[in-house]
XYZ file of C-alpha atoms in Angstrom:
496
model
C -21.926 8.137 -42.864
C -23.251 4.747 -41.838
C -19.732 3.318 -41.935
C -18.471 6.120 -39.658
C -21.333 5.441 -37.220
C -20.488 1.731 -37.111
C -16.794 2.468 -36.489
C -17.576 4.967 -33.727
C -19.991 2.531 -32.087
C -17.406 -0.219 -32.174
C -14.796 2.088 -30.648
C -17.177 3.137 -27.875
C -18.045 -0.477 -27.099
C -14.354 -1.369 -27.048
C -13.573 1.506 -24.678
C -16.417 0.487 -22.364
C -15.225 -3.104 -22.327
C -11.629 -2.013 -21.762
C -12.536 0.374 -18.959
C -11.510 -1.095 -15.623
C -14.249 0.932 -13.973
C -17.005 -0.490 -16.163
C -15.969 -4.126 -16.506
C -17.222 -6.303 -13.615
C -15.274 -9.291 -12.291
C -15.444 -12.161 -14.736
C -15.714 -15.268 -12.608
C -15.112 -16.692 -9.157
C -14.609 -20.070 -7.513
C -15.840 -20.327 -3.924
C -14.341 -23.320 -2.101
C -15.745 -24.711 1.143
C -14.198 -27.697 2.894
C -16.319 -26.665 5.928
C -18.893 -23.986 6.864
C -20.680 -25.012 3.696
C -23.982 -23.221 4.250
C -22.467 -19.824 5.000
C -20.092 -20.046 2.047
C -22.949 -21.106 -0.212
C -24.733 -17.892 0.806
C -21.611 -15.971 -0.220
C -21.444 -17.820 -3.549
C -25.089 -17.008 -4.237
C -24.566 -13.327 -3.413
C -21.561 -13.073 -5.729
C -23.503 -14.782 -8.500
C -26.459 -12.472 -7.902
C -24.096 -9.527 -8.438
C -23.361 -10.724 -11.968
C -20.200 -12.744 -11.391
C -20.102 -16.218 -12.928
C -19.635 -18.426 -9.866
C -18.650 -22.026 -9.248
C -19.095 -23.552 -5.807
C -16.803 -26.382 -4.661
C -18.127 -28.530 -1.823
C -17.385 -31.998 -0.327
C -19.514 -34.769 -1.800
C -20.911 -35.710 1.631
C -22.337 -32.214 2.191
C -25.858 -31.334 1.078
C -26.670 -28.559 3.513
C -26.126 -25.538 1.315
C -28.324 -22.646 0.260
C -31.477 -23.844 -1.494
C -31.285 -21.386 -4.393
C -27.658 -22.086 -5.195
C -28.381 -24.800 -7.770
C -30.643 -22.481 -9.753
C -27.874 -20.389 -11.303
C -24.492 -21.631 -10.081
C -22.423 -24.670 -10.947
C -21.679 -26.932 -7.982
C -18.587 -29.159 -8.086
C -18.382 -31.917 -5.476
C -15.022 -33.087 -4.130
C -14.738 -36.804 -3.391
C -15.097 -37.336 0.365
C -15.525 -41.128 0.361
C -12.199 -41.638 2.148
C -13.057 -39.146 4.880
C -14.114 -40.766 8.158
C -16.626 -39.399 10.628
C -13.999 -39.754 13.371
C -11.481 -37.542 11.554
C -10.595 -34.236 13.139
C -11.244 -31.016 11.218
C -7.550 -30.789 10.340
C -7.379 -34.333 8.993
C -10.641 -33.912 7.080
C -9.407 -30.696 5.463
C -6.110 -32.366 4.488
C -7.912 -35.303 2.833
C -10.321 -33.004 0.982
C -7.423 -30.888 -0.223
C -5.666 -33.958 -1.605
C -8.856 -35.061 -3.369
C -9.382 -31.614 -4.849
C -5.802 -31.197 -6.074
C -5.529 -34.758 -7.415
C -8.825 -34.988 -9.309
C -7.902 -34.229 -12.925
C -11.426 -33.709 -14.210
C -12.139 -31.134 -11.536
C -8.893 -29.328 -12.303
C -9.600 -29.330 -16.039
C -13.103 -28.041 -15.422
C -11.852 -25.163 -13.300
C -8.984 -24.363 -15.661
C -11.486 -24.033 -18.513
C -13.491 -21.781 -16.255
C -10.442 -19.495 -15.751
C -11.622 -17.952 -12.485
C -10.679 -14.369 -11.785
C -11.045 -14.986 -8.040
C -10.572 -17.955 -5.743
C -12.512 -17.272 -2.520
C -12.082 -19.470 0.558
C -11.760 -19.321 4.367
C -8.289 -18.897 5.782
C -8.181 -21.566 8.464
C -7.807 -25.145 7.150
C -7.894 -23.879 3.544
C -4.938 -21.512 3.131
C -2.010 -23.940 2.978
C -3.832 -25.849 0.233
C -5.514 -23.146 -1.811
C -3.032 -20.270 -1.727
C -0.414 -22.146 -3.803
C -3.152 -23.624 -5.988
C -4.623 -20.183 -6.721
C -1.154 -18.965 -7.611
C -0.693 -21.881 -10.018
C -3.807 -20.955 -12.029
C -3.012 -17.203 -11.912
C -6.161 -16.290 -9.973
C -6.571 -13.645 -7.286
C -6.832 -15.262 -3.826
C -9.534 -13.715 -1.636
C -9.819 -14.899 1.968
C -13.098 -14.960 3.855
C -12.524 -14.406 7.605
C -15.250 -15.855 9.808
C -15.479 -16.634 13.511
C -13.619 -14.977 16.384
C -10.427 -17.069 16.400
C -10.396 -17.541 12.612
C -10.553 -13.779 12.064
C -7.606 -13.209 14.389
C -5.678 -15.953 12.581
C -6.224 -14.381 9.152
C -5.574 -10.825 10.316
C -2.303 -11.826 11.983
C -1.158 -13.819 8.945
C -1.911 -10.961 6.553
C -0.922 -8.160 8.933
C -4.067 -6.255 7.978
C -5.492 -5.764 11.483
C -4.506 -5.706 15.133
C -6.256 -7.808 17.811
C -8.259 -5.757 20.291
C -8.680 -6.958 23.884
C -11.689 -5.434 25.588
C -11.127 -7.324 28.844
C -8.738 -6.730 31.731
C -5.012 -7.397 31.834
C -5.217 -10.956 33.170
C -7.985 -11.941 30.754
C -6.042 -10.340 27.898
C -2.978 -12.444 28.770
C -5.082 -15.636 28.746
C -6.634 -14.684 25.391
C -3.197 -14.011 23.928
C -1.880 -17.359 25.183
C -4.949 -19.107 23.747
C -4.398 -17.393 20.389
C -0.752 -18.466 20.311
C -1.752 -22.032 21.140
C -4.352 -22.056 18.337
C -1.759 -20.789 15.851
C 0.692 -23.467 16.960
C -1.979 -26.191 16.805
C -3.084 -25.263 13.271
C 0.522 -25.054 12.100
C 1.351 -28.462 13.573
C -1.785 -30.397 12.647
C -2.757 -28.858 9.319
C -0.268 -26.473 7.730
C 2.781 -28.726 8.091
C 1.182 -31.919 6.697
C -0.624 -29.993 3.949
C 2.521 -28.255 2.741
C 4.310 -31.606 2.665
C 1.505 -33.036 0.547
C 1.476 -29.989 -1.755
C 5.210 -30.384 -2.424
C 4.489 -33.847 -3.802
C 1.434 -32.806 -5.827
C 2.556 -29.403 -7.118
C 6.132 -28.289 -7.889
C 5.301 -24.701 -6.906
C 3.594 -25.785 -3.695
C 6.744 -25.552 -1.542
C 6.665 -21.770 -1.069
C 6.510 -20.683 2.602
C 2.985 -19.862 3.671
C 3.983 -16.393 4.887
C 5.251 -15.567 1.407
C 1.982 -16.767 -0.105
C 0.026 -14.564 2.271
C 1.840 -11.550 0.832
C -0.133 -12.111 -2.384
C -3.459 -11.736 -0.542
C -4.775 -8.254 -1.229
C -8.388 -8.676 -0.126
C -9.867 -10.156 3.057
C -13.658 -10.308 3.324
C -14.655 -9.831 6.953
C -17.655 -12.108 7.484
C -18.960 -10.455 10.658
C -20.518 -7.082 11.499
C -19.827 -4.327 14.086
C -23.203 -5.126 15.634
C -22.010 -8.691 16.230
C -18.404 -8.122 17.351
C -15.405 -5.857 16.926
C -12.369 -7.759 18.174
C -9.828 -6.345 15.702
C -8.755 -2.912 14.515
C -8.371 -2.812 10.698
C -5.162 -1.250 9.403
C -6.243 -1.091 5.766
C -9.334 -0.592 3.641
C -8.813 -4.025 2.137
C -10.868 -5.649 4.916
C -14.422 -4.758 3.827
C -17.147 -5.768 6.271
C -19.638 -7.984 4.406
C -21.224 -9.900 7.280
C -24.789 -9.095 6.229
C -24.232 -9.488 2.477
C -27.060 -12.033 2.359
C -29.489 -9.894 4.375
C -32.494 -8.845 2.291
C -36.180 -8.190 2.592
C -38.363 -11.241 2.998
C -40.468 -12.609 0.147
C -43.894 -14.281 0.422
C -43.859 -17.836 1.728
C -45.023 -20.726 -0.464
C -48.796 -20.480 -0.792
C -49.547 -23.800 0.950
C -47.282 -22.961 3.880
C -48.723 -19.472 4.104
C -52.229 -20.938 4.231
C -51.218 -23.314 7.040
C -49.523 -20.661 9.163
C -52.044 -17.856 8.781
C -54.691 -19.753 10.734
C -52.570 -19.436 13.899
C -53.338 -15.833 14.729
C -50.974 -15.521 17.697
C -47.872 -15.914 15.541
C -45.144 -18.331 14.528
C -41.997 -19.660 16.188
C -39.185 -20.246 13.680
C -36.886 -23.201 14.441
C -33.479 -23.542 12.709
C -31.972 -26.223 14.971
C -30.429 -29.420 13.626
C -32.218 -32.759 13.523
C -30.798 -33.914 16.884
C -33.238 -31.534 18.572
C -36.286 -33.290 17.119
C -37.643 -34.660 20.438
C -37.334 -31.285 22.152
C -38.997 -29.447 19.251
C -41.854 -31.962 19.192
C -42.380 -31.598 22.947
C -42.324 -27.783 22.755
C -44.857 -27.738 19.907
C -47.173 -30.122 21.783
C -47.027 -28.033 24.958
C -47.782 -24.836 23.057
C -50.679 -26.558 21.301
C -52.104 -28.271 24.418
C -52.009 -25.102 26.511
C -53.980 -23.337 23.796
C -56.688 -26.003 23.666
C -57.274 -25.658 27.411
C -57.226 -21.886 27.782
C -57.909 -20.416 24.354
C -59.011 -21.556 20.897
C -56.426 -23.527 18.927
C -56.265 -20.766 16.315
C -54.798 -18.492 18.988
C -51.878 -20.814 19.765
C -48.363 -20.335 18.411
C -47.427 -22.178 15.240
C -43.996 -23.819 15.098
C -42.205 -24.231 11.767
C -38.964 -26.181 11.658
C -36.666 -25.651 8.681
C -34.624 -28.807 8.308
C -33.701 -31.011 5.344
C -33.213 -34.269 7.256
C -36.048 -34.083 9.793
C -38.718 -36.770 9.662
C -41.498 -36.884 12.213
C -44.801 -38.670 12.694
C -47.574 -38.074 15.201
C -46.868 -34.350 15.345
C -49.367 -31.743 16.591
C -51.280 -29.603 14.127
C -49.260 -26.504 14.963
C -45.898 -28.067 13.975
C -44.759 -27.794 10.350
C -41.542 -29.100 8.829
C -40.186 -27.568 5.643
C -36.831 -28.167 3.949
C -36.804 -25.834 0.950
C -38.190 -22.525 2.187
C -35.652 -19.697 2.450
C -34.949 -19.118 6.122
C -34.915 -15.321 5.695
C -38.468 -15.508 4.389
C -39.339 -17.275 7.639
C -37.382 -14.951 9.941
C -38.797 -11.883 8.213
C -42.349 -13.306 8.085
C -44.787 -10.742 9.495
C -46.154 -13.248 12.040
C -42.717 -14.507 13.170
C -42.412 -13.903 16.903
C -39.000 -15.392 17.678
C -36.305 -17.711 16.351
C -34.791 -20.841 17.909
C -31.301 -21.290 16.470
C -27.728 -22.244 17.295
C -26.710 -18.604 16.826
C -24.157 -18.892 14.049
C -22.980 -15.586 12.600
C -25.429 -15.716 9.699
C -28.377 -16.711 11.919
C -27.582 -13.921 14.375
C -27.289 -11.302 11.615
C -30.450 -12.400 9.820
C -32.466 -12.242 13.050
C -30.965 -8.854 13.864
C -31.600 -7.542 10.342
C -35.275 -8.541 10.423
C -35.764 -7.465 14.039
C -36.851 -10.892 15.300
C -35.860 -11.958 18.854
C -33.762 -15.108 19.112
C -33.247 -17.957 21.587
C -29.745 -19.380 21.177
C -28.714 -23.009 21.720
C -24.936 -22.631 21.241
C -22.674 -25.572 20.455
C -19.308 -23.893 19.861
C -17.361 -21.104 21.536
C -18.208 -18.716 18.679
C -21.912 -19.435 19.087
C -21.619 -18.833 22.846
C -20.045 -15.456 22.125
C -22.833 -14.641 19.667
C -25.518 -15.660 22.155
C -23.996 -13.435 24.839
C -23.922 -10.563 22.355
C -27.614 -11.065 21.540
C -28.399 -11.009 25.263
C -26.307 -7.849 25.735
C -28.266 -6.148 22.949
C -31.503 -7.185 24.645
C -33.118 -9.242 21.900
C -31.757 -12.707 22.706
C -31.692 -15.400 25.357
C -29.274 -18.299 25.858
C -30.340 -21.862 26.617
C -28.211 -24.951 27.128
C -28.093 -27.419 24.283
C -29.842 -30.055 26.434
C -32.542 -27.788 27.879
C -35.838 -29.417 28.790
C -38.977 -28.575 26.841
C -40.736 -27.038 29.866
C -37.944 -24.506 30.276
C -37.949 -23.676 26.573
C -41.713 -23.169 26.549
C -41.465 -20.779 29.517
C -38.815 -18.725 27.743
C -40.792 -18.736 24.484
C -43.899 -17.409 26.225
C -41.920 -14.826 28.207
C -40.224 -13.442 25.073
C -43.485 -13.588 23.141
C -45.438 -11.648 25.762
C -42.710 -9.176 26.760
C -42.486 -6.360 24.192
C -38.995 -5.262 25.259
C -37.361 -8.066 23.252
C -39.061 -7.044 20.020
C -38.382 -3.358 20.683
C -34.688 -4.025 21.249
C -34.619 -6.175 18.114
C -36.203 -3.299 16.172
C -33.463 -0.921 17.363
C -30.723 -3.354 16.286
C -32.443 -3.879 12.925
C -32.561 -0.139 12.340
C -28.846 0.152 13.186
C -27.983 -2.465 10.542
C -30.295 -1.113 7.839
C -29.509 2.571 8.373
C -26.096 2.614 6.726
C -24.661 4.480 3.785
C -24.332 1.353 1.655
C -25.256 -2.314 1.824
C -22.696 -5.050 2.501
C -23.449 -6.391 -0.995
C -22.318 -3.076 -2.494
C -19.077 -3.177 -0.521
C -18.481 -6.746 -1.641
C -18.791 -6.040 -5.364
C -16.884 -2.752 -5.144
C -13.821 -4.278 -3.528
C -13.852 -7.278 -5.845
C -13.849 -4.876 -8.777
C -11.163 -2.774 -7.162
C -8.920 -5.787 -6.603
C -9.384 -6.893 -10.193
C -8.659 -3.423 -11.573
C -5.519 -3.006 -9.461
C -4.267 -6.583 -9.525
C -0.783 -6.465 -8.045
C -1.036 -2.715 -7.502
C -3.261 -2.544 -4.431
C -0.321 -2.593 -2.052
C -0.608 1.168 -1.684
C -3.548 0.442 0.628
C -1.637 -2.085 2.682
C -0.008 -1.199 5.988
C 3.728 -1.307 6.760
C 4.973 -4.565 8.200
C 5.901 -3.111 11.595
C 2.945 -1.428 13.263
C 2.587 -0.132 16.818
C 0.130 2.086 18.644
C 0.817 5.118 20.861
C -0.427 3.102 23.800
C 2.144 0.398 23.084
C 4.909 3.025 22.884
C 3.821 4.558 26.203
C 3.706 1.105 27.788
C 7.212 0.381 26.473
C 8.553 3.660 27.852
C 6.877 3.076 31.222
C 8.184 -0.486 31.284
C 11.710 0.713 30.426
C 11.661 3.386 33.132
C 10.262 0.918 35.641
C 12.983 -1.546 34.703
C 15.711 1.081 35.144
C 14.251 2.164 38.490
C 13.973 -1.440 39.659
C 17.551 -2.134 38.562
C 18.864 0.931 40.415
C 16.928 0.028 43.557
C 18.081 -3.584 43.366
C 21.703 -2.478 42.900
C 21.552 -0.046 45.831
C 19.914 -2.688 48.023
C 22.559 -5.237 47.003
C 25.457 -2.967 47.933
C 23.698 -1.894 51.133
C 23.194 -5.495 52.231
C 26.739 -6.318 51.240
C 28.051 -3.409 53.336
C 25.936 -4.471 56.307
C 27.242 -8.019 55.974
C 30.878 -6.827 55.856
C 30.330 -4.670 58.954
C 28.948 -7.676 60.841
C 31.985 -9.738 59.851
C 34.347 -6.991 61.042
C 32.517 -6.741 64.384
C 32.756 -10.494 64.851
C 36.521 -10.401 64.126
C 37.048 -7.586 66.642
C 35.222 -9.526 69.357
C 37.317 -12.592 68.558
C 40.611 -10.661 68.924
C 39.498 -9.122 72.234
C 38.988 -12.566 73.673
């Protein structure tokens, strides 16, 4: 009887392990030649879901998620030959060559046998799609940023661009998109494919053919943030807020320092170049409190930055490099956030219902800042704004309850969903692993058009026919008039 029990138990365990529905993804490699912090958040989330994760990052990058080193292996790609003056395309090409050429790194990853290779599309695809194919891993593309999303969706054919502006603006946006595609193809894809042909025998496949092997695109935004594409397949799960979670208590010493400022705390996520402005803002907030109210009733300012160093700072300014920024944004006394308004910063502030002041540097950050203003919980400032202006805006947003109320509404919209972005992430990874090579039933046909496009084509065709008929009639009419004039002139000539 005992032997039968052992055999049955073994069979049950074997069935459970063999079940594609029960077995989670085995392992994943997340590769980031740029956007290191956001991709490190993704790597941490995947690891937290039970997937063995390795994170590949350039050796000159240290700005990644603080908790990543606790459970995940981090592999650094040699970036010593990369110059600060290099463009993004040149930098990505050099990092790709270092990654492909380094034998120890390749051996390490081959031993790891990753089930998934996850990476952004732009300035990664021409390098990593053939490489993922060579190690028999499933390529998963992470689409982030307005233009990058359009690039990936067009390459994969999984979504259609949506223009919410007028006709003229739509034409300019389409021309800009075509120019970006041409620029990436010329400056990155072409040189990278040439290099891959030399490094890898199988690296000469056309990029469009390699994109046909992509069966999962992780959309790194959120409908609250933007909706500039119409998905044509379920294989574009929205995971923009995968890292969003409830806040945890701050470190005890930091908590003790902040709690004495009863009015609240201003969270600063700006880079180190903004040090003078942050120092001036903190001093003004502190000095105004000493004149009008007790110091304990002034606003505290905490700056999360790993490189910041500052002396002679006021008592209400604190600098911390290791605290989780979501614990700061979700802190009960947090009144507003000063940030550049990247996608992850926007979504974390929206998730926790904390108003935000944006200091955008890139076009994507400008779009995000405008979206925060449209939703009523954000304000946009120029990157070189003076401290007096910033202090005025801080006090206005702190004292005006409409910003926090609007932020609460946005937070509720993000939280009140049927499932969390983390659940969608793990489900579709499992789905792709279970149906490896068989998920094409969820993909769309190659040629896709909308009813509106068909109507526009019909209207354009009819207009063209009508214009042609009118032009033909006018041509013959003018020709007849001209011939009549010539005849009249000849008759007058003969009469003379």
